[in-house]
């Protein structure tokens, strides 16, 4: 059973993008169902008109579809938070819940939809928030179908997926993985506790499929990224994913290249029930093997045993915080001044810069990560150095098509 996975539909005008033609290209491969991955509506994003336009174009694929929300569909700034009601507008246009589940050929497919973050915990508009209510629903849906293999469909990947993204924008922008800055660890735990979850399909990064890390595997779960077909591409590619859930419960993962649509490209094959190794173009990077960026490189890596985290300083002045629990960068505590040494004083991380000036951040404050979209700076200048010096750790560095990686 073929499923089309349509990535972020951000565009200026549907006619300019030739969106009708691109939907016809998908139709040629005869999907039985489509998932629209959110961030939709072109120039009319966050409006009823935008959702209706999306509905009209996606209908041209000729099969039923379900749309989940992405970050841009629900984002707001504190001063315009009453201007648009994403949940109410969704119900008006589609008459159903944006988070839902399906069973295709005996395989459970659970769709997670991004929600508006609570105003009380607002630190930046760029979030991929999920409410406790939706999380509990997802957990219950998965646990009450333990006998079925499961595929998750969500706008953003789970923390620690290792999928290709653009640094420093992603991970510093605090909307990189599901529930980033809220409760990302609960999704990691959900995968760990439910080995029947075999694949997690995400969009959001706007990257094509021809990177080694467009599909990754960690702890038995295959993470599949889905490209985009519009001008919001970050690498000139125009890709749509086609998945095929076969009757013997194998998941075939294809690329539809909108610039060369003669045939689908088979990228990977996943055994959803057995113990067979997934095959194809699947990256299996280690947990401590992480992308720094395309034009940056690491300078020093420190380990903070008390908080189970690593810190990575780069040539361009980023200071990344890596969480052991999430196996991912959870943010940048500093992003424009090179850090020479790090010290810990209880929950305070103290940064010493080459000119011997000092600053600190609170390691239990979720507002500690700094980036240009943060509302306020949480770095506090210090006059006096009181703390224990953090040890550095050895690391290796290497380059790939994705950019520079470090391994520690
Ligand atoms: Fe997005």
Tab-separated table of C-alpha atoms and ligand atoms in Angstrom:
chain	number	residue	atom	x	y	z
A	1	UNK	CA	0.000	0.000	0.000
A	2	UNK	CA	1.639	3.183	-1.213
A	3	UNK	CA	1.610	6.342	0.897
A	4	UNK	CA	2.771	9.759	-0.321
A	5	UNK	CA	4.530	11.898	2.290
A	6	UNK	CA	4.294	15.527	1.196
A	7	UNK	CA	6.860	17.771	2.921
A	8	UNK	CA	6.441	21.370	4.026
A	9	UNK	CA	4.311	23.258	1.478
A	10	UNK	CA	5.793	26.705	1.997
A	11	UNK	CA	5.704	28.784	-1.171
A	12	UNK	CA	4.921	32.202	-2.515
A	13	UNK	CA	2.148	31.350	-4.985
A	14	UNK	CA	0.882	27.893	-5.922
A	15	UNK	CA	0.859	28.780	-9.653
A	16	UNK	CA	4.479	29.948	-9.579
A	17	UNK	CA	5.477	26.668	-7.938
A	18	UNK	CA	3.490	24.672	-10.487
A	19	UNK	CA	1.959	22.921	-7.488
A	20	UNK	CA	-0.870	21.347	-9.497
A	21	UNK	CA	1.672	19.706	-11.817
A	22	UNK	CA	3.729	18.411	-8.881
A	23	UNK	CA	0.638	16.855	-7.298
A	24	UNK	CA	-0.090	15.161	-10.668
A	25	UNK	CA	3.468	13.785	-10.608
A	26	UNK	CA	2.663	12.105	-7.276
A	27	UNK	CA	-0.655	10.822	-8.636
A	28	UNK	CA	1.186	8.916	-11.407
A	29	UNK	CA	2.600	6.569	-8.741
A	30	UNK	CA	-0.894	5.816	-7.484
A	31	UNK	CA	-0.686	6.303	-3.698
A	32	UNK	CA	-3.645	5.014	-1.679
A	33	UNK	CA	-3.240	7.729	0.947
A	34	UNK	CA	-1.196	10.916	1.493
A	35	UNK	CA	0.173	12.589	4.584
A	36	UNK	CA	0.777	16.332	4.435
A	37	UNK	CA	3.544	17.124	6.887
A	38	UNK	CA	2.548	20.659	7.938
A	39	UNK	CA	3.892	24.197	7.466
A	40	UNK	CA	1.356	24.723	4.700
A	41	UNK	CA	-0.579	27.416	2.935
A	42	UNK	CA	2.022	29.367	0.981
A	43	UNK	CA	1.609	33.118	1.262
A	44	UNK	CA	-1.660	32.522	3.115
A	45	UNK	CA	-0.069	30.523	5.916
A	46	UNK	CA	-2.012	30.528	9.197
A	47	UNK	CA	-5.381	31.311	7.612
A	48	UNK	CA	-8.511	29.445	6.605
A	49	UNK	CA	-7.763	30.396	2.983
A	50	UNK	CA	-4.311	28.809	3.263
A	51	UNK	CA	-5.735	25.523	4.564
A	52	UNK	CA	-8.420	25.522	1.862
A	53	UNK	CA	-5.808	26.124	-0.846
A	54	UNK	CA	-3.695	23.258	0.510
A	55	UNK	CA	-6.770	21.027	0.558
A	56	UNK	CA	-7.549	21.907	-3.051
A	57	UNK	CA	-4.029	21.175	-4.328
A	58	UNK	CA	-3.433	17.995	-2.312
A	59	UNK	CA	-6.814	16.657	-3.528
A	60	UNK	CA	-5.266	16.538	-7.006
A	61	UNK	CA	-3.158	13.558	-5.892
A	62	UNK	CA	-6.455	11.688	-6.193
A	63	UNK	CA	-6.484	9.861	-2.846
A	64	UNK	CA	-7.632	10.661	0.704
A	65	UNK	CA	-5.120	12.532	2.849
A	66	UNK	CA	-4.458	13.715	6.371
A	67	UNK	CA	-2.720	16.957	7.282
A	68	UNK	CA	-0.708	17.412	10.467
A	69	UNK	CA	0.423	20.790	11.696
A	70	UNK	CA	4.019	22.035	11.688
A	71	UNK	CA	5.616	24.799	13.732
A	72	UNK	CA	4.722	27.627	11.343
A	73	UNK	CA	1.029	26.647	11.304
A	74	UNK	CA	0.693	27.437	15.002
A	75	UNK	CA	3.415	30.000	15.770
A	76	UNK	CA	2.719	33.391	17.323
A	77	UNK	CA	4.458	36.297	18.985
A	78	UNK	CA	3.221	37.388	22.422
A	79	UNK	CA	1.687	40.573	20.985
A	80	UNK	CA	-0.397	38.785	18.305
A	81	UNK	CA	-1.427	35.636	20.128
A	82	UNK	CA	-5.169	36.239	19.711
A	83	UNK	CA	-5.090	36.915	15.969
A	84	UNK	CA	-5.487	33.355	14.712
A	85	UNK	CA	-6.963	30.133	16.116
A	86	UNK	CA	-5.130	27.177	14.486
A	87	UNK	CA	-7.104	24.431	16.255
A	88	UNK	CA	-10.537	25.949	15.518
A	89	UNK	CA	-9.648	26.692	11.903
A	90	UNK	CA	-8.411	23.127	11.399
A	91	UNK	CA	-11.660	21.683	12.730
A	92	UNK	CA	-13.654	24.055	10.486
A	93	UNK	CA	-11.761	23.056	7.328
A	94	UNK	CA	-11.151	19.332	7.970
A	95	UNK	CA	-13.798	18.435	10.567
A	96	UNK	CA	-11.463	16.085	12.489
A	97	UNK	CA	-8.536	16.054	14.911
A	98	UNK	CA	-5.103	16.891	13.474
A	99	UNK	CA	-3.602	14.043	15.522
A	100	UNK	CA	-4.956	10.637	14.675
A	101	UNK	CA	-3.961	7.100	13.698
A	102	UNK	CA	-4.516	4.596	10.896
A	103	UNK	CA	-3.915	0.910	10.377
A	104	UNK	CA	-2.558	0.025	6.946
A	105	UNK	CA	-1.855	-3.650	6.151
A	106	UNK	CA	-1.765	-4.404	9.888
A	107	UNK	CA	0.725	-1.587	10.591
A	108	UNK	CA	-0.215	1.191	13.029
A	109	UNK	CA	0.531	4.680	11.682
A	110	UNK	CA	0.347	7.381	14.369
A	111	UNK	CA	0.223	11.044	13.316
A	112	UNK	CA	1.505	13.673	15.772
A	113	UNK	CA	0.509	17.302	15.155
A	114	UNK	CA	2.349	20.389	16.462
A	115	UNK	CA	0.328	22.580	18.822
A	116	UNK	CA	0.470	26.177	20.053
A	117	UNK	CA	2.877	26.501	22.942
A	118	UNK	CA	1.442	27.917	26.176
A	119	UNK	CA	1.929	31.638	26.568
A	120	UNK	CA	3.189	31.140	30.151
A	121	UNK	CA	6.299	29.262	28.958
A	122	UNK	CA	6.995	31.318	25.832
A	123	UNK	CA	10.686	31.971	25.113
A	124	UNK	CA	10.702	32.026	21.295
A	125	UNK	CA	7.982	31.632	18.624
A	126	UNK	CA	9.969	28.853	16.941
A	127	UNK	CA	8.915	25.743	18.793
A	128	UNK	CA	7.627	22.269	18.010
A	129	UNK	CA	5.437	21.881	21.063
A	130	UNK	CA	3.090	18.975	21.867
A	131	UNK	CA	0.610	19.111	24.758
A	132	UNK	CA	0.444	16.526	27.562
A	133	UNK	CA	-3.033	15.621	26.306
A	134	UNK	CA	-1.758	14.701	22.841
A	135	UNK	CA	1.285	12.891	24.259
A	136	UNK	CA	-0.951	10.752	26.494
A	137	UNK	CA	-3.183	9.960	23.520
A	138	UNK	CA	-0.181	8.914	21.386
A	139	UNK	CA	1.247	6.769	24.205
A	140	UNK	CA	-2.078	5.047	24.788
A	141	UNK	CA	-2.596	4.453	21.071
A	142	UNK	CA	0.828	2.824	20.762
A	143	UNK	CA	0.595	0.789	23.964
A	144	UNK	CA	-2.870	-0.522	23.186
A	145	UNK	CA	-1.638	-1.725	19.772
A	146	UNK	CA	1.553	-3.410	20.988
A	147	UNK	CA	0.899	-6.374	18.723
A	148	UNK	CA	1.282	-4.206	15.589
A	149	UNK	CA	4.425	-2.667	14.140
A	150	UNK	CA	4.225	1.110	14.339
A	151	UNK	CA	5.307	4.030	12.163
A	152	UNK	CA	5.221	7.573	13.554
A	153	UNK	CA	4.493	10.556	11.309
A	154	UNK	CA	5.424	13.962	12.767
A	155	UNK	CA	6.532	17.317	11.411
A	156	UNK	CA	9.812	17.213	13.355
A	157	UNK	CA	12.082	14.266	14.168
A	158	UNK	CA	12.678	12.936	17.653
A	159	UNK	CA	15.770	14.113	19.553
A	160	UNK	CA	18.868	12.119	18.655
A	161	UNK	CA	17.675	11.028	15.206
A	162	UNK	CA	20.962	12.134	13.612
A	163	UNK	CA	19.077	13.299	10.496
A	164	UNK	CA	20.724	15.905	8.302
A	165	UNK	CA	19.768	19.470	9.203
A	166	UNK	CA	21.233	22.898	8.701
A	167	UNK	CA	23.542	24.126	11.447
A	168	UNK	CA	23.690	26.454	13.193
A	169	UNK	CA	20.064	27.294	12.452
A	170	UNK	CA	18.723	23.984	13.673
A	171	UNK	CA	19.417	23.049	17.254
A	172	UNK	CA	20.178	26.679	18.004
A	173	UNK	CA	16.698	27.776	16.938
A	174	UNK	CA	15.123	25.551	19.585
A	175	UNK	CA	12.673	23.958	17.161
A	176	UNK	CA	14.836	21.129	15.883
A	177	UNK	CA	13.200	18.072	17.376
A	178	UNK	CA	9.773	17.281	18.782
A	179	UNK	CA	9.022	19.057	22.078
A	180	UNK	CA	12.408	20.851	21.963
A	181	UNK	CA	12.819	22.914	25.192
A	182	UNK	CA	9.622	21.318	26.567
A	183	UNK	CA	9.641	17.520	27.205
A	184	UNK	CA	11.714	15.928	24.408
A	185	UNK	CA	12.932	13.078	26.649
A	186	UNK	CA	9.427	11.561	26.856
A	187	UNK	CA	9.517	10.773	23.115
A	188	UNK	CA	12.947	9.153	23.444
A	189	UNK	CA	11.535	7.044	26.292
A	190	UNK	CA	8.458	6.141	24.238
A	191	UNK	CA	10.684	4.697	21.485
A	192	UNK	CA	12.832	2.858	24.032
A	193	UNK	CA	9.806	1.308	25.765
A	194	UNK	CA	8.000	0.299	22.576
A	195	UNK	CA	10.305	-1.723	20.316
A	196	UNK	CA	7.390	-2.235	17.917
A	197	UNK	CA	7.964	1.383	16.770
A	198	UNK	CA	10.100	0.726	13.708
A	199	UNK	CA	10.146	4.053	11.854
A	200	UNK	CA	9.704	7.787	12.464
A	201	UNK	CA	8.970	9.931	9.395
A	202	UNK	CA	9.580	13.699	9.604
A	203	UNK	CA	9.873	16.785	7.387
A	204	UNK	CA	10.778	20.310	8.669
A	205	UNK	CA	14.442	20.417	7.555
A	206	UNK	CA	13.719	21.223	3.870
A	207	UNK	CA	16.612	19.029	2.716
A	208	UNK	CA	16.673	16.618	-0.212
A	209	UNK	CA	17.083	12.871	0.157
A	210	UNK	CA	20.519	12.416	-1.365
A	211	UNK	CA	22.544	12.633	1.835
A	212	UNK	CA	23.764	9.653	3.815
A	213	UNK	CA	21.886	11.002	6.832
A	214	UNK	CA	18.550	11.526	5.025
A	215	UNK	CA	17.704	8.131	6.563
A	216	UNK	CA	19.316	7.051	9.836
A	217	UNK	CA	18.952	4.199	12.289
A	218	UNK	CA	19.356	4.414	16.052
A	219	UNK	CA	18.381	1.799	18.624
A	220	UNK	CA	16.247	-0.171	16.194
A	221	UNK	CA	14.244	2.800	14.872
A	222	UNK	CA	14.708	4.036	11.311
A	223	UNK	CA	14.370	7.828	10.991
A	224	UNK	CA	13.222	8.964	7.566
A	225	UNK	CA	13.370	12.597	6.481
A	226	UNK	CA	11.106	13.959	3.822
A	227	UNK	CA	12.140	16.758	1.463
A	228	UNK	CA	10.093	19.557	-0.052
A	229	UNK	CA	8.839	20.290	-3.573
A	230	UNK	CA	8.757	24.101	-3.361
A	231	UNK	CA	11.052	27.129	-3.180
A	232	UNK	CA	11.524	26.543	0.558
A	233	UNK	CA	14.139	23.906	-0.327
A	234	UNK	CA	17.495	24.602	1.331
A	235	UNK	CA	19.545	22.612	-1.174
A	236	UNK	CA	17.785	23.064	-4.556
A	237	UNK	CA	16.293	19.569	-4.407
A	238	UNK	CA	12.565	18.953	-4.999
A	239	UNK	CA	11.775	15.622	-3.346
A	240	UNK	CA	8.685	13.826	-2.068
A	241	UNK	CA	8.758	10.557	-0.142
A	242	UNK	CA	6.750	7.572	-1.234
A	243	UNK	CA	6.414	4.761	1.300
A	244	UNK	CA	5.080	1.327	0.488
A	245	UNK	CA	3.779	-0.880	3.320
A	246	UNK	CA	3.722	-4.337	1.772
A	247	UNK	CA	1.357	-7.129	2.778
A	248	UNK	CA	4.233	-9.022	4.410
A	249	UNK	CA	4.882	-5.898	6.506
A	250	UNK	CA	7.989	-4.525	4.873
A	251	UNK	CA	8.386	-0.781	4.502
A	252	UNK	CA	9.879	0.319	1.204
A	253	UNK	CA	11.175	3.896	1.266
A	254	UNK	CA	11.347	5.730	-2.063
A	255	UNK	CA	12.254	9.161	-3.377
A	256	UNK	CA	10.154	10.910	-5.989
A	257	UNK	CA	12.397	13.504	-7.621
A	258	UNK	CA	10.135	16.208	-9.052
A	259	UNK	CA	12.874	17.159	-11.535
A	260	UNK	CA	13.181	13.614	-12.885
A	261	UNK	CA	9.974	11.721	-12.220
A	262	UNK	CA	10.383	8.807	-14.645
A	263	UNK	CA	10.672	6.313	-11.817
A	264	UNK	CA	10.879	6.150	-8.059
A	265	UNK	CA	14.278	5.680	-6.423
A	266	UNK	CA	14.357	2.921	-3.787
A	267	UNK	CA	16.343	4.256	-0.807
A	268	UNK	CA	15.727	1.681	1.925
A	269	UNK	CA	13.850	-1.442	2.885
A	270	UNK	CA	12.760	-2.007	6.482
A	271	UNK	CA	11.483	-5.276	7.933
A	272	UNK	CA	8.630	-4.136	10.206
A	273	UNK	CA	8.135	-7.462	12.005
A	274	UNK	CA	11.247	-9.604	11.856
A	275	UNK	CA	14.779	-9.321	13.059
A	276	UNK	CA	16.172	-8.690	9.605
A	277	UNK	CA	18.577	-5.805	9.290
A	278	UNK	CA	17.155	-2.836	7.401
A	279	UNK	CA	18.962	-2.372	4.116
A	280	UNK	CA	19.651	0.517	1.755
A	281	UNK	CA	21.078	3.955	2.173
A	282	UNK	CA	20.830	4.170	5.959
A	283	UNK	CA	23.365	5.953	8.134
A	284	UNK	CA	24.223	4.404	11.496
A	285	UNK	CA	26.261	7.133	13.162
A	286	UNK	CA	27.253	6.691	16.794
A	287	UNK	CA	25.533	8.623	19.565
A	288	UNK	CA	28.563	10.838	20.040
A	289	UNK	CA	29.031	11.536	16.336
A	290	UNK	CA	27.429	14.858	15.563
A	291	UNK	CA	27.257	17.431	12.771
A	292	UNK	CA	28.886	20.787	13.526
A	293	UNK	CA	27.998	22.548	10.258
A	294	UNK	CA	29.212	23.155	6.743
A	295	UNK	CA	31.617	26.005	7.489
A	296	UNK	CA	32.498	25.583	11.140
A	297	UNK	CA	34.696	23.240	13.129
A	298	UNK	CA	35.089	22.164	16.734
A	299	UNK	CA	37.812	23.661	18.945
A	300	UNK	CA	37.309	22.055	22.333
A	301	UNK	CA	34.971	19.532	23.958
A	302	UNK	CA	34.252	19.451	27.702
A	303	UNK	CA	32.364	16.909	29.810
A	304	UNK	CA	30.070	17.905	32.668
A	305	UNK	CA	29.466	14.745	34.661
A	306	UNK	CA	27.046	16.361	37.121
A	307	UNK	CA	24.574	17.352	34.388
A	308	UNK	CA	25.355	14.461	31.993
A	309	UNK	CA	26.248	16.814	29.176
A	310	UNK	CA	29.077	17.753	26.872
A	311	UNK	CA	29.923	21.240	25.651
A	312	UNK	CA	31.467	21.850	22.236
A	313	UNK	CA	33.062	25.176	21.322
A	314	UNK	CA	33.573	25.997	17.649
A	315	UNK	CA	35.808	28.204	15.551
A	316	UNK	CA	32.878	30.527	14.811
A	317	UNK	CA	32.129	31.005	18.492
A	318	UNK	CA	29.230	28.627	19.100
A	319	UNK	CA	29.147	26.824	22.426
A	320	UNK	CA	26.878	23.827	21.899
A	321	UNK	CA	25.342	21.903	24.769
A	322	UNK	CA	25.038	18.180	24.040
A	323	UNK	CA	22.618	16.189	26.185
A	324	UNK	CA	23.534	12.585	26.997
A	325	UNK	CA	19.874	11.817	27.665
A	326	UNK	CA	18.776	13.103	24.245
A	327	UNK	CA	21.912	12.155	22.252
A	328	UNK	CA	21.657	15.540	20.572
A	329	UNK	CA	22.591	19.192	20.784
A	330	UNK	CA	19.872	20.791	22.882
A	331	UNK	CA	20.934	24.355	22.149
A	332	UNK	CA	23.782	26.862	22.124
A	333	UNK	CA	24.571	28.562	25.410
A	334	UNK	CA	26.758	31.091	23.625
A	335	UNK	CA	26.988	31.841	19.946
A	336	UNK	CA	29.267	34.681	19.153
A	337	UNK	CA	32.276	34.722	21.482
A	338	UNK	CA	34.838	31.944	21.620
A	339	UNK	CA	35.021	30.269	25.003
A	340	UNK	CA	38.444	29.434	26.429
A	341	UNK	CA	37.552	27.512	29.604
A	342	UNK	CA	34.441	26.254	31.355
A	343	UNK	CA	33.745	25.974	35.088
A	344	UNK	CA	30.831	24.607	37.097
A	345	UNK	CA	29.436	26.062	40.284
A	346	UNK	CA	26.419	23.933	41.323
A	347	UNK	CA	23.949	24.560	38.464
A	348	UNK	CA	25.841	27.514	36.992
A	349	UNK	CA	28.020	27.059	33.936
A	350	UNK	CA	30.758	29.697	33.917
A	351	UNK	CA	32.354	30.653	30.617
A	352	UNK	CA	35.793	32.218	30.501
A	353	UNK	CA	36.565	34.117	27.321
A	354	UNK	CA	40.119	34.690	25.981
A	355	UNK	CA	40.195	38.260	27.343
A	356	UNK	CA	39.499	36.728	30.798
A	357	UNK	CA	35.976	38.168	31.010
A	358	UNK	CA	33.487	35.815	32.628
A	359	UNK	CA	29.804	35.042	32.176
A	360	UNK	CA	27.438	32.393	33.469
A	361	UNK	CA	24.200	30.615	32.563
A	362	UNK	CA	21.859	28.568	34.713
A	363	UNK	CA	21.900	24.918	33.565
A	364	UNK	CA	18.410	24.198	34.851
A	365	UNK	CA	16.787	27.212	33.143
A	366	UNK	CA	15.200	26.258	29.807
A	367	UNK	CA	15.798	29.840	28.670
A	368	UNK	CA	19.577	29.367	28.833
A	369	UNK	CA	19.999	28.618	25.146
A	370	UNK	CA	20.891	31.694	23.210
A	371	UNK	CA	19.980	32.533	19.673
A	372	UNK	CA	18.812	35.488	17.694
A	373	UNK	CA	15.142	34.569	18.106
A	374	UNK	CA	15.306	34.336	21.899
A	375	UNK	CA	13.393	37.042	23.686
A	376	UNK	CA	16.087	37.888	26.197
A	377	UNK	CA	19.686	37.068	26.924
A	378	UNK	CA	20.161	34.788	29.893
A	379	UNK	CA	23.940	35.211	30.101
A	380	UNK	CA	25.024	37.026	33.263
A	381	UNK	CA	28.374	38.837	33.405
A	382	UNK	CA	30.528	37.826	36.382
A	383	UNK	CA	33.343	39.630	38.218
A	384	UNK	CA	34.684	36.728	40.185
A	385	UNK	CA	35.537	33.160	39.226
A	386	UNK	CA	34.251	30.602	41.744
A	387	UNK	CA	33.836	27.111	40.366
A	388	UNK	CA	35.415	23.853	39.366
A	389	UNK	CA	37.163	23.637	36.006
A	390	UNK	CA	35.473	21.198	33.614
A	391	UNK	CA	37.724	18.546	32.047
A	392	UNK	CA	38.166	18.469	28.278
A	393	UNK	CA	37.739	15.266	26.283
A	394	UNK	CA	39.445	14.055	23.134
A	395	UNK	CA	37.529	14.070	19.881
A	396	UNK	CA	38.008	13.328	16.215
A	397	UNK	CA	36.834	15.513	13.379
A	398	UNK	CA	35.976	14.557	9.794
A	399	UNK	CA	34.261	16.044	6.760
A	400	UNK	CA	31.439	14.604	4.694
A	401	UNK	CA	28.894	15.813	2.147
A	402	UNK	CA	26.702	16.867	5.088
A	403	UNK	CA	29.462	19.003	6.648
A	404	UNK	CA	31.969	18.653	9.479
A	405	UNK	CA	31.321	16.011	12.106
A	406	UNK	CA	32.928	15.409	15.466
A	407	UNK	CA	33.135	12.124	17.270
A	408	UNK	CA	33.947	11.913	20.959
B	1	LIG	FE1	8.868	23.357	10.078
